[in-house]
Amino acid sequence: EARYYSIVIFLAALIFHIYVRYRFTQTLSFKKFSILFAVIAFILFNFFPPTVSVFLVALFLYESSQFFKHRDFWLFIKNNLPLFFSLILIMPLFLYFPLLKLERLYTATYHLTFFSFIKKISTVYTYLITYENFILVLLIKVFLVFLNRKIKAVPHQIDTQTDKQIDLQKFTYKYDQLYKLSMFLMLFLVVYTLVICRVPVIFIPQRYYILLQPISKLILLIDLYILVHILKRMDFGILRRFQPFPFSAVFSAMVIAIFAIQGLGSSKIIADRVFEMFHQYKGPVDFAVEYIQKTFDNPEEIVIATNYEEGSYMYYLGSKVIIGFTRNNFKEDLKMSPDIAIFRRAYIDTKSQMDLIEFLAPSAKYETIQLPVFDTMVNNMPELNNNSSIYIPRHFFKTVLPTETDLPLEILQRKKSE
């Protein structure tokens, strides 16, 4: 589940590619688009179902908007048929896996409310604003919409390159499809946010909405391209009668200011990245694996009980690992007495590690070993956020030492007399 996102981005890119060729450039036939969309959507559903839901909703809404604009009913039906074909392929999987039932159960278990939904939306847009220049994306989008309306209101302008009168609507026709594509991408971004924030999780990991990263950049590039090519051929003297020049000046100043602020905000991350490249990062699992390797001559012969990241101990030590995050063999695991117990604080649901170990091995005696590293929620991950809670995972650029509030990793080691 944590490694699917690169494939999701690739498959989503394929859907965008065929939809653009079919709907905007008219270089792909209806038959080929229908087959390709249904097949890719089916594959994508097997990796991350919410993304397929987003495509179905976004495409339907876009086609609906075009229907209300042009009133072509049969074209509306035709363009939505591929969505119907994909649903036919997906429906058996949707019915086999009780997704809606699971969604209700998780929502009830985690006590998710409308406030939780709004908070997750805030998380997504905070990330986009902080790291993806989303304020600039919105600013340029608003200016482009404003300019597009002014062009429609003024039928003719002067071409500053030829000093000849030109029909702006005819001139901008070749950019019209790009403008529509940009608006579709913005619609997709909004729909994606609303759908993905309905996923029943306590907090929304960045891998869930990482697809918005290239989408927001694509919107920005398309809008800038259109804006530059239109403005450079328009006479600002004529445009002054509806005051675009002061607006343009303010707009340019705001763009420069946003870039400057964004650059200052990113400078620390860049510095941290450079530091990370030349210094080894060590998390709780790294320290635990090193300690066990030094303490036991044959770590593959010991039993380790842990409640998180159990796969790392299996891979690096070859040890028998019990309990685990899902506890799917809990009854069988209770029959064993572990040599080492590592219970990460973020996933403990009782008072202390000793409570857990007494439950697992009541006749054995253990000593507590503290390792010089902060017991983070995960060993490390790409998540970028400034939340200091151990219950919100984030990326660490350097080894985090324990403090009074950031408690150290504790290992329970079975005493040698046992």
Tab-separated table of C-alpha atoms in Angstrom:
chain	number	residue	atom	x	y	z
A	1	GLU	CA	0.000	0.000	0.000
A	2	ALA	CA	2.905	2.350	0.649
A	3	ARG	CA	4.685	1.615	-2.627
A	4	TYR	CA	1.903	1.962	-5.181
A	5	TYR	CA	2.044	5.687	-5.898
A	6	SER	CA	4.641	5.676	-8.691
A	7	ILE	CA	2.475	3.199	-10.620
A	8	VAL	CA	-0.630	5.301	-9.920
A	9	ILE	CA	1.074	8.412	-11.315
A	10	PHE	CA	2.125	6.463	-14.415
A	11	LEU	CA	-1.349	5.011	-15.055
A	12	ALA	CA	-3.008	8.375	-14.396
A	13	ALA	CA	-0.608	9.961	-16.899
A	14	LEU	CA	-1.687	7.380	-19.485
A	15	ILE	CA	-5.360	8.244	-18.927
A	16	PHE	CA	-4.626	11.964	-19.241
A	17	HIS	CA	-2.662	11.270	-22.436
A	18	ILE	CA	-5.428	9.343	-24.173
A	19	TYR	CA	-8.147	11.732	-22.967
A	20	VAL	CA	-6.242	14.769	-24.254
A	21	ARG	CA	-5.697	13.069	-27.605
A	22	TYR	CA	-9.357	12.085	-27.859
A	23	ARG	CA	-11.087	15.175	-26.449
A	24	PHE	CA	-8.752	18.106	-27.065
A	25	THR	CA	-6.531	17.316	-30.065
A	26	GLN	CA	-8.900	14.851	-31.773
A	27	THR	CA	-6.010	12.534	-32.705
A	28	LEU	CA	-7.422	9.377	-31.114
A	29	SER	CA	-10.555	7.597	-32.269
A	30	PHE	CA	-13.538	6.976	-30.013
A	31	LYS	CA	-13.083	3.198	-30.294
A	32	LYS	CA	-9.417	3.256	-29.265
A	33	PHE	CA	-10.091	5.702	-26.440
A	34	SER	CA	-12.959	3.596	-25.080
A	35	ILE	CA	-10.881	0.402	-25.030
A	36	LEU	CA	-7.758	2.019	-23.599
A	37	PHE	CA	-9.637	3.966	-20.928
A	38	ALA	CA	-11.555	0.918	-19.717
A	39	VAL	CA	-8.422	-1.275	-19.558
A	40	ILE	CA	-6.226	1.335	-17.828
A	41	ALA	CA	-8.999	2.242	-15.377
A	42	PHE	CA	-9.417	-1.444	-14.496
A	43	ILE	CA	-5.671	-1.804	-13.827
A	44	LEU	CA	-5.612	1.431	-11.835
A	45	PHE	CA	-8.540	0.241	-9.719
A	46	ASN	CA	-6.427	-2.704	-8.576
A	47	PHE	CA	-3.747	-0.353	-7.273
A	48	PHE	CA	-5.708	2.565	-5.803
A	49	PRO	CA	-9.508	2.641	-6.328
A	50	PRO	CA	-10.053	6.295	-5.263
A	51	THR	CA	-8.100	7.553	-8.289
A	52	VAL	CA	-10.481	5.768	-10.645
A	53	SER	CA	-13.425	7.371	-8.824
A	54	VAL	CA	-11.824	10.770	-9.346
A	55	PHE	CA	-11.416	10.217	-13.086
A	56	LEU	CA	-15.002	9.039	-13.472
A	57	VAL	CA	-16.416	12.010	-11.548
A	58	ALA	CA	-14.091	14.613	-13.117
A	59	LEU	CA	-14.673	13.427	-16.689
A	60	PHE	CA	-18.431	13.267	-16.161
A	61	LEU	CA	-18.524	16.782	-14.679
A	62	TYR	CA	-16.401	18.188	-17.492
A	63	GLU	CA	-18.547	16.571	-20.166
A	64	SER	CA	-21.648	17.848	-18.372
A	65	SER	CA	-20.280	21.397	-18.426
A	66	GLN	CA	-19.648	21.081	-22.161
A	67	PHE	CA	-23.180	19.771	-22.653
A	68	PHE	CA	-24.747	22.776	-20.891
A	69	LYS	CA	-22.570	25.030	-23.036
A	70	HIS	CA	-23.156	23.434	-26.460
A	71	ARG	CA	-26.392	21.457	-25.865
A	72	ASP	CA	-25.216	18.482	-27.911
A	73	PHE	CA	-26.950	15.567	-26.219
A	74	TRP	CA	-25.605	12.780	-28.428
A	75	LEU	CA	-22.018	14.004	-28.065
A	76	PHE	CA	-22.557	14.056	-24.302
A	77	ILE	CA	-23.739	10.438	-24.355
A	78	LYS	CA	-20.920	9.361	-26.660
A	79	ASN	CA	-18.183	10.955	-24.522
A	80	ASN	CA	-19.547	9.325	-21.370
A	81	LEU	CA	-19.835	5.833	-22.835
A	82	PRO	CA	-16.150	4.989	-22.065
A	83	LEU	CA	-16.900	5.743	-18.410
A	84	PHE	CA	-19.767	3.268	-18.545
A	85	PHE	CA	-17.566	0.622	-20.205
A	86	SER	CA	-14.945	0.987	-17.475
A	87	LEU	CA	-17.629	0.613	-14.798
A	88	ILE	CA	-18.670	-2.707	-16.350
A	89	LEU	CA	-15.103	-4.005	-15.962
A	90	ILE	CA	-14.665	-2.615	-12.456
A	91	MET	CA	-18.032	-3.610	-10.992
A	92	PRO	CA	-17.178	-7.300	-10.277
A	93	LEU	CA	-14.178	-6.200	-8.197
A	94	PHE	CA	-16.214	-3.475	-6.524
A	95	LEU	CA	-18.886	-5.987	-5.533
A	96	TYR	CA	-16.391	-8.655	-4.453
A	97	PHE	CA	-14.484	-6.321	-2.131
A	98	PRO	CA	-17.022	-4.651	0.210
A	99	LEU	CA	-15.442	-1.213	-0.138
A	100	LEU	CA	-18.440	0.809	1.005
A	101	LYS	CA	-18.940	-1.429	4.038
A	102	LEU	CA	-15.258	-1.120	4.934
A	103	GLU	CA	-15.472	2.652	4.537
A	104	ARG	CA	-18.356	2.809	7.018
A	105	LEU	CA	-16.554	0.520	9.494
A	106	TYR	CA	-13.319	2.530	9.384
A	107	THR	CA	-15.237	5.787	9.704
A	108	ALA	CA	-17.002	4.500	12.808
A	109	THR	CA	-13.817	2.975	14.266
A	110	TYR	CA	-11.746	6.147	13.890
A	111	HIS	CA	-14.696	8.426	14.796
A	112	LEU	CA	-14.253	10.420	11.608
A	113	THR	CA	-16.521	13.451	11.299
A	114	PHE	CA	-17.133	16.311	8.876
A	115	PHE	CA	-14.479	18.237	10.798
A	116	SER	CA	-12.009	15.417	10.045
A	117	PHE	CA	-12.876	15.771	6.357
A	118	ILE	CA	-12.280	19.539	6.399
A	119	LYS	CA	-9.029	19.070	8.301
A	120	LYS	CA	-7.743	16.651	5.656
A	121	ILE	CA	-8.671	19.098	2.893
A	122	SER	CA	-6.732	21.759	4.782
A	123	THR	CA	-3.755	19.398	4.960
A	124	VAL	CA	-3.755	18.856	1.194
A	125	TYR	CA	-3.951	22.538	0.274
A	126	THR	CA	-1.453	23.537	2.949
A	127	TYR	CA	1.024	21.162	1.319
A	128	LEU	CA	0.290	22.532	-2.167
A	129	ILE	CA	0.647	26.123	-0.985
A	130	THR	CA	3.837	25.425	0.981
A	131	TYR	CA	5.710	23.264	-1.521
A	132	GLU	CA	3.974	23.513	-4.933
A	133	ASN	CA	3.410	27.270	-5.542
A	134	PHE	CA	-0.356	26.781	-5.419
A	135	ILE	CA	-1.014	30.444	-4.579
A	136	LEU	CA	0.767	31.325	-7.809
A	137	VAL	CA	-1.285	28.714	-9.689
A	138	LEU	CA	-4.520	30.287	-8.429
A	139	LEU	CA	-3.320	33.828	-9.065
A	140	ILE	CA	-2.408	33.148	-12.686
A	141	LYS	CA	-5.617	31.182	-13.212
A	142	VAL	CA	-7.729	34.101	-11.959
A	143	PHE	CA	-5.811	36.579	-14.136
A	144	LEU	CA	-6.181	34.352	-17.191
A	145	VAL	CA	-9.937	34.011	-16.655
A	146	PHE	CA	-10.144	37.817	-16.270
A	147	LEU	CA	-8.148	38.344	-19.468
A	148	ASN	CA	-10.201	35.801	-21.371
A	149	ARG	CA	-13.404	37.673	-20.509
A	150	LYS	CA	-11.886	40.989	-21.575
A	151	ILE	CA	-10.843	39.518	-24.909
A	152	LYS	CA	-14.408	38.397	-25.553
A	153	ALA	CA	-15.645	41.886	-24.652
A	154	VAL	CA	-13.226	43.684	-27.036
A	155	PRO	CA	-13.504	42.247	-30.579
A	156	HIS	CA	-10.326	43.740	-32.067
A	157	GLN	CA	-6.859	44.756	-30.906
A	158	ILE	CA	-3.600	45.914	-32.477
A	159	ASP	CA	-0.873	43.346	-33.133
A	160	THR	CA	2.226	45.070	-31.702
A	161	GLN	CA	4.451	43.004	-33.999
A	162	THR	CA	2.773	44.047	-37.277
A	163	ASP	CA	0.781	47.184	-36.285
A	164	LYS	CA	-2.229	45.588	-37.924
A	165	GLN	CA	-5.667	45.133	-36.471
A	166	ILE	CA	-6.340	41.530	-35.486
A	167	ASP	CA	-9.345	39.577	-34.389
A	168	LEU	CA	-8.354	38.503	-30.874
A	169	GLN	CA	-10.954	35.775	-30.700
A	170	LYS	CA	-9.574	34.259	-33.877
A	171	PHE	CA	-6.027	34.755	-32.611
A	172	THR	CA	-6.785	33.030	-29.289
A	173	TYR	CA	-8.657	30.136	-30.882
A	174	LYS	CA	-5.506	28.017	-31.112
A	175	TYR	CA	-5.035	28.524	-27.356
A	176	ASP	CA	-8.670	27.719	-26.596
A	177	GLN	CA	-8.074	23.979	-26.332
A	178	LEU	CA	-5.144	24.561	-23.986
A	179	TYR	CA	-7.353	26.830	-21.881
A	180	LYS	CA	-10.046	24.138	-21.707
A	181	LEU	CA	-7.419	21.544	-20.789
A	182	SER	CA	-6.162	23.761	-17.983
A	183	MET	CA	-9.697	24.220	-16.663
A	184	PHE	CA	-10.239	20.456	-16.816
A	185	LEU	CA	-7.038	19.868	-14.845
A	186	MET	CA	-8.166	22.362	-12.214
A	187	LEU	CA	-11.511	20.557	-12.011
A	188	PHE	CA	-9.650	17.264	-11.638
A	189	LEU	CA	-7.512	18.743	-8.831
A	190	VAL	CA	-10.563	19.896	-6.878
A	191	VAL	CA	-12.452	16.620	-7.367
A	192	TYR	CA	-9.361	14.616	-6.432
A	193	THR	CA	-9.025	16.532	-3.177
A	194	LEU	CA	-12.667	16.011	-2.225
A	195	VAL	CA	-12.630	12.293	-3.050
A	196	ILE	CA	-9.262	11.476	-1.514
A	197	CYS	CA	-10.146	13.258	1.733
A	198	ARG	CA	-13.108	10.896	2.059
A	199	VAL	CA	-10.719	7.954	2.477
A	200	PRO	CA	-11.340	6.769	6.078
A	201	VAL	CA	-7.940	7.431	7.665
A	202	ILE	CA	-7.072	9.540	10.704
A	203	PHE	CA	-4.567	11.655	8.791
A	204	ILE	CA	-4.023	11.749	5.050
A	205	PRO	CA	-0.516	10.695	3.943
A	206	GLN	CA	1.111	12.703	1.170
A	207	ARG	CA	1.366	9.602	-0.997
A	208	TYR	CA	-2.442	9.722	-1.266
A	209	TYR	CA	-2.357	13.089	-3.033
A	210	ILE	CA	1.101	13.107	-4.598
A	211	LEU	CA	-0.617	12.957	-8.003
A	212	LEU	CA	-1.607	16.594	-7.467
A	213	GLN	CA	2.069	17.553	-7.619
A	214	PRO	CA	2.467	17.169	-11.413
A	215	ILE	CA	-1.142	18.300	-11.987
A	216	SER	CA	-0.593	21.669	-10.267
A	217	LYS	CA	2.672	22.177	-12.137
A	218	LEU	CA	1.006	21.356	-15.458
A	219	ILE	CA	-1.779	23.878	-14.779
A	220	LEU	CA	0.841	26.524	-14.000
A	221	LEU	CA	2.874	25.843	-17.149
A	222	ILE	CA	-0.147	25.792	-19.467
A	223	ASP	CA	-1.573	29.021	-18.055
A	224	LEU	CA	1.780	30.805	-18.207
A	225	TYR	CA	2.244	29.714	-21.821
A	226	ILE	CA	-1.172	31.037	-22.825
A	227	LEU	CA	-0.731	34.240	-20.832
A	228	VAL	CA	2.663	35.130	-22.280
A	229	HIS	CA	1.659	34.446	-25.894
A	230	ILE	CA	-1.494	36.540	-25.630
A	231	LEU	CA	-0.089	39.498	-23.704
A	232	LYS	CA	2.989	39.937	-25.891
A	233	ARG	CA	0.740	40.593	-28.937
A	234	MET	CA	-1.713	42.972	-27.294
A	235	ASP	CA	-1.401	46.768	-27.360
A	236	PHE	CA	-1.462	48.003	-23.774
A	237	GLY	CA	-2.533	51.456	-24.986
A	238	ILE	CA	-5.874	50.158	-26.148
A	239	LEU	CA	-6.211	47.925	-23.110
A	240	ARG	CA	-5.906	50.861	-20.704
A	241	ARG	CA	-9.575	51.719	-21.131
A	242	PHE	CA	-10.454	48.772	-18.924
A	243	GLN	CA	-7.322	49.224	-16.782
A	244	PRO	CA	-5.386	46.015	-17.397
A	245	PHE	CA	-1.987	47.684	-17.226
A	246	PRO	CA	-2.119	48.581	-13.491
A	247	PHE	CA	-3.526	45.134	-12.871
A	248	SER	CA	-0.662	43.608	-14.874
A	249	ALA	CA	1.889	45.583	-12.885
A	250	VAL	CA	0.379	44.473	-9.591
A	251	PHE	CA	0.105	40.934	-10.916
A	252	SER	CA	3.807	40.865	-11.913
A	253	ALA	CA	4.866	42.229	-8.519
A	254	MET	CA	2.789	39.581	-6.755
A	255	VAL	CA	4.298	36.803	-8.883
A	256	ILE	CA	7.826	37.969	-8.028
A	257	ALA	CA	6.927	38.247	-4.336
A	258	ILE	CA	5.414	34.747	-4.284
A	259	PHE	CA	8.489	33.276	-5.957
A	260	ALA	CA	10.716	35.057	-3.414
A	261	ILE	CA	8.679	33.884	-0.435
A	262	GLN	CA	8.496	30.358	-1.853
A	263	GLY	CA	12.252	30.376	-2.367
A	264	LEU	CA	12.878	31.435	1.218
A	265	GLY	CA	10.509	28.742	2.444
A	266	SER	CA	12.256	26.083	0.364
A	267	SER	CA	15.801	27.121	1.270
A	268	LYS	CA	15.753	25.214	4.565
A	269	ILE	CA	14.489	22.052	2.877
A	270	ILE	CA	17.222	22.314	0.241
A	271	ALA	CA	19.855	22.808	2.945
A	272	ASP	CA	18.482	19.818	4.855
A	273	ARG	CA	18.566	17.719	1.660
A	274	VAL	CA	22.210	18.608	1.098
A	275	PHE	CA	23.025	17.729	4.719
A	276	GLU	CA	21.216	14.409	4.319
A	277	MET	CA	23.263	13.546	1.224
A	278	PHE	CA	26.532	13.705	3.148
A	279	HIS	CA	25.464	12.399	6.571
A	280	GLN	CA	24.032	8.998	7.417
A	281	TYR	CA	20.551	9.054	8.870
A	282	LYS	CA	19.759	6.441	11.515
A	283	GLY	CA	16.263	5.799	12.813
A	284	PRO	CA	14.891	3.464	15.513
A	285	VAL	CA	15.078	0.364	13.304
A	286	ASP	CA	18.702	1.127	12.364
A	287	PHE	CA	19.722	1.398	16.016
A	288	ALA	CA	17.731	-1.698	16.997
A	289	VAL	CA	19.223	-3.846	14.201
A	290	GLU	CA	22.783	-2.734	15.066
A	291	TYR	CA	22.237	-3.466	18.762
A	292	ILE	CA	20.859	-6.957	18.108
A	293	GLN	CA	23.677	-7.762	15.664
A	294	LYS	CA	26.275	-6.789	18.280
A	295	THR	CA	24.500	-8.557	21.161
A	296	PHE	CA	23.669	-11.891	19.540
A	297	ASP	CA	26.135	-14.043	17.613
A	298	ASN	CA	23.320	-15.725	15.692
A	299	PRO	CA	20.405	-13.267	15.428
A	300	GLU	CA	18.621	-15.608	13.012
A	301	GLU	CA	18.027	-17.974	15.956
A	302	ILE	CA	16.250	-15.496	18.234
A	303	VAL	CA	12.590	-14.497	18.478
A	304	ILE	CA	11.694	-10.806	18.265
A	305	ALA	CA	8.320	-9.375	19.294
A	306	THR	CA	7.450	-6.006	17.788
A	307	ASN	CA	4.353	-4.058	16.871
A	308	TYR	CA	5.677	-2.164	13.842
A	309	GLU	CA	8.113	-2.417	10.916
A	310	GLU	CA	8.512	-6.130	11.557
A	311	GLY	CA	9.640	-6.808	7.993
A	312	SER	CA	12.923	-4.960	8.575
A	313	TYR	CA	13.953	-7.346	11.356
A	314	MET	CA	13.117	-10.345	9.202
A	315	TYR	CA	15.159	-8.988	6.314
A	316	TYR	CA	18.259	-7.669	8.098
A	317	LEU	CA	18.482	-10.219	10.923
A	318	GLY	CA	16.691	-13.312	9.616
A	319	SER	CA	14.985	-13.573	12.998
A	320	LYS	CA	11.627	-15.077	13.846
A	321	VAL	CA	9.375	-12.045	14.334
A	322	ILE	CA	6.045	-12.280	16.146
A	323	ILE	CA	3.046	-10.002	16.859
A	324	GLY	CA	3.597	-7.475	14.048
A	325	PHE	CA	1.434	-4.534	13.061
A	326	THR	CA	-1.619	-6.535	11.965
A	327	ARG	CA	-1.333	-9.273	14.649
A	328	ASN	CA	-2.760	-11.780	12.196
A	329	ASN	CA	-1.116	-14.753	14.006
A	330	PHE	CA	-1.581	-13.430	17.516
A	331	LYS	CA	-2.824	-16.689	19.089
A	332	GLU	CA	0.114	-18.672	17.742
A	333	ASP	CA	2.548	-15.912	18.718
A	334	LEU	CA	1.411	-16.075	22.353
A	335	LYS	CA	2.894	-19.588	22.575
A	336	MET	CA	6.433	-18.189	22.151
A	337	SER	CA	8.629	-16.278	24.587
A	338	PRO	CA	10.539	-13.559	22.710
A	339	ASP	CA	14.234	-12.910	23.301
A	340	ILE	CA	13.782	-9.277	22.297
A	341	ALA	CA	10.671	-7.096	22.471
A	342	ILE	CA	10.441	-3.750	20.675
A	343	PHE	CA	7.117	-2.014	21.124
A	344	ARG	CA	7.011	1.381	19.441
A	345	ARG	CA	5.228	3.992	21.552
A	346	ALA	CA	3.034	5.329	18.772
A	347	TYR	CA	1.329	1.931	18.467
A	348	ILE	CA	1.108	0.869	22.128
A	349	ASP	CA	-2.429	0.698	23.468
A	350	THR	CA	-1.543	-0.207	27.075
A	351	LYS	CA	0.400	1.505	29.866
A	352	SER	CA	3.944	0.363	29.155
A	353	GLN	CA	6.140	-2.154	27.406
A	354	MET	CA	6.386	-4.223	30.596
A	355	ASP	CA	2.616	-4.664	30.618
A	356	LEU	CA	2.836	-6.117	27.126
A	357	ILE	CA	5.776	-8.381	27.809
A	358	GLU	CA	4.190	-9.732	30.989
A	359	PHE	CA	1.177	-10.586	28.895
A	360	LEU	CA	3.321	-12.307	26.262
A	361	ALA	CA	5.793	-14.089	28.542
A	362	PRO	CA	4.633	-13.977	32.178
A	363	SER	CA	7.325	-16.413	33.408
A	364	ALA	CA	10.296	-14.654	31.779
A	365	LYS	CA	12.288	-11.689	33.091
A	366	TYR	CA	13.397	-8.790	30.923
A	367	GLU	CA	15.622	-5.771	31.288
A	368	THR	CA	15.012	-2.440	29.583
A	369	ILE	CA	17.673	-1.134	27.196
A	370	GLN	CA	17.400	2.480	26.052
A	371	LEU	CA	18.954	3.361	22.706
A	372	PRO	CA	20.121	6.908	21.865
A	373	VAL	CA	17.476	7.698	19.259
A	374	PHE	CA	14.024	9.264	19.342
A	375	ASP	CA	11.274	6.633	19.098
A	376	THR	CA	9.641	8.076	15.991
A	377	MET	CA	6.392	6.773	14.540
A	378	VAL	CA	8.254	5.320	11.527
A	379	ASN	CA	11.937	4.744	10.855
A	380	ASN	CA	11.691	7.412	8.152
A	381	MET	CA	9.463	8.379	5.228
A	382	PRO	CA	9.216	11.066	2.516
A	383	GLU	CA	6.367	12.895	4.319
A	384	LEU	CA	7.078	16.644	4.564
A	385	ASN	CA	5.244	18.416	7.367
A	386	ASN	CA	6.044	20.491	10.431
A	387	ASN	CA	3.841	18.626	12.896
A	388	SER	CA	5.841	17.635	15.966
A	389	SER	CA	3.491	14.899	17.202
A	390	ILE	CA	4.890	11.355	17.121
A	391	TYR	CA	1.457	10.289	15.869
A	392	ILE	CA	1.949	12.260	12.618
A	393	PRO	CA	4.788	10.687	10.598
A	394	ARG	CA	7.212	13.002	8.836
A	395	HIS	CA	10.581	12.941	7.148
A	396	PHE	CA	13.704	13.380	9.256
A	397	PHE	CA	16.802	14.695	7.495
A	398	LYS	CA	19.149	13.760	10.325
A	399	THR	CA	19.193	11.398	13.283
A	400	VAL	CA	16.916	12.668	16.051
A	401	LEU	CA	18.335	12.294	19.534
A	402	PRO	CA	15.979	11.757	22.479
A	403	THR	CA	14.984	14.624	24.773
A	404	GLU	CA	12.657	15.067	27.737
A	405	THR	CA	9.689	15.130	25.359
A	406	ASP	CA	11.086	13.002	22.513
A	407	LEU	CA	11.482	9.730	24.393
A	408	PRO	CA	14.142	7.185	23.389
A	409	LEU	CA	13.581	3.821	21.761
A	410	GLU	CA	13.373	1.077	24.375
A	411	ILE	CA	14.238	-2.579	23.842
A	412	LEU	CA	13.222	-5.301	26.272
A	413	GLN	CA	15.911	-7.966	26.342
A	414	ARG	CA	15.408	-11.312	28.001
A	415	LYS	CA	17.844	-11.783	30.858
A	416	LYS	CA	20.611	-14.315	30.290
A	417	SER	CA	19.609	-16.365	33.321
A	418	GLU	CA	16.453	-17.184	31.478
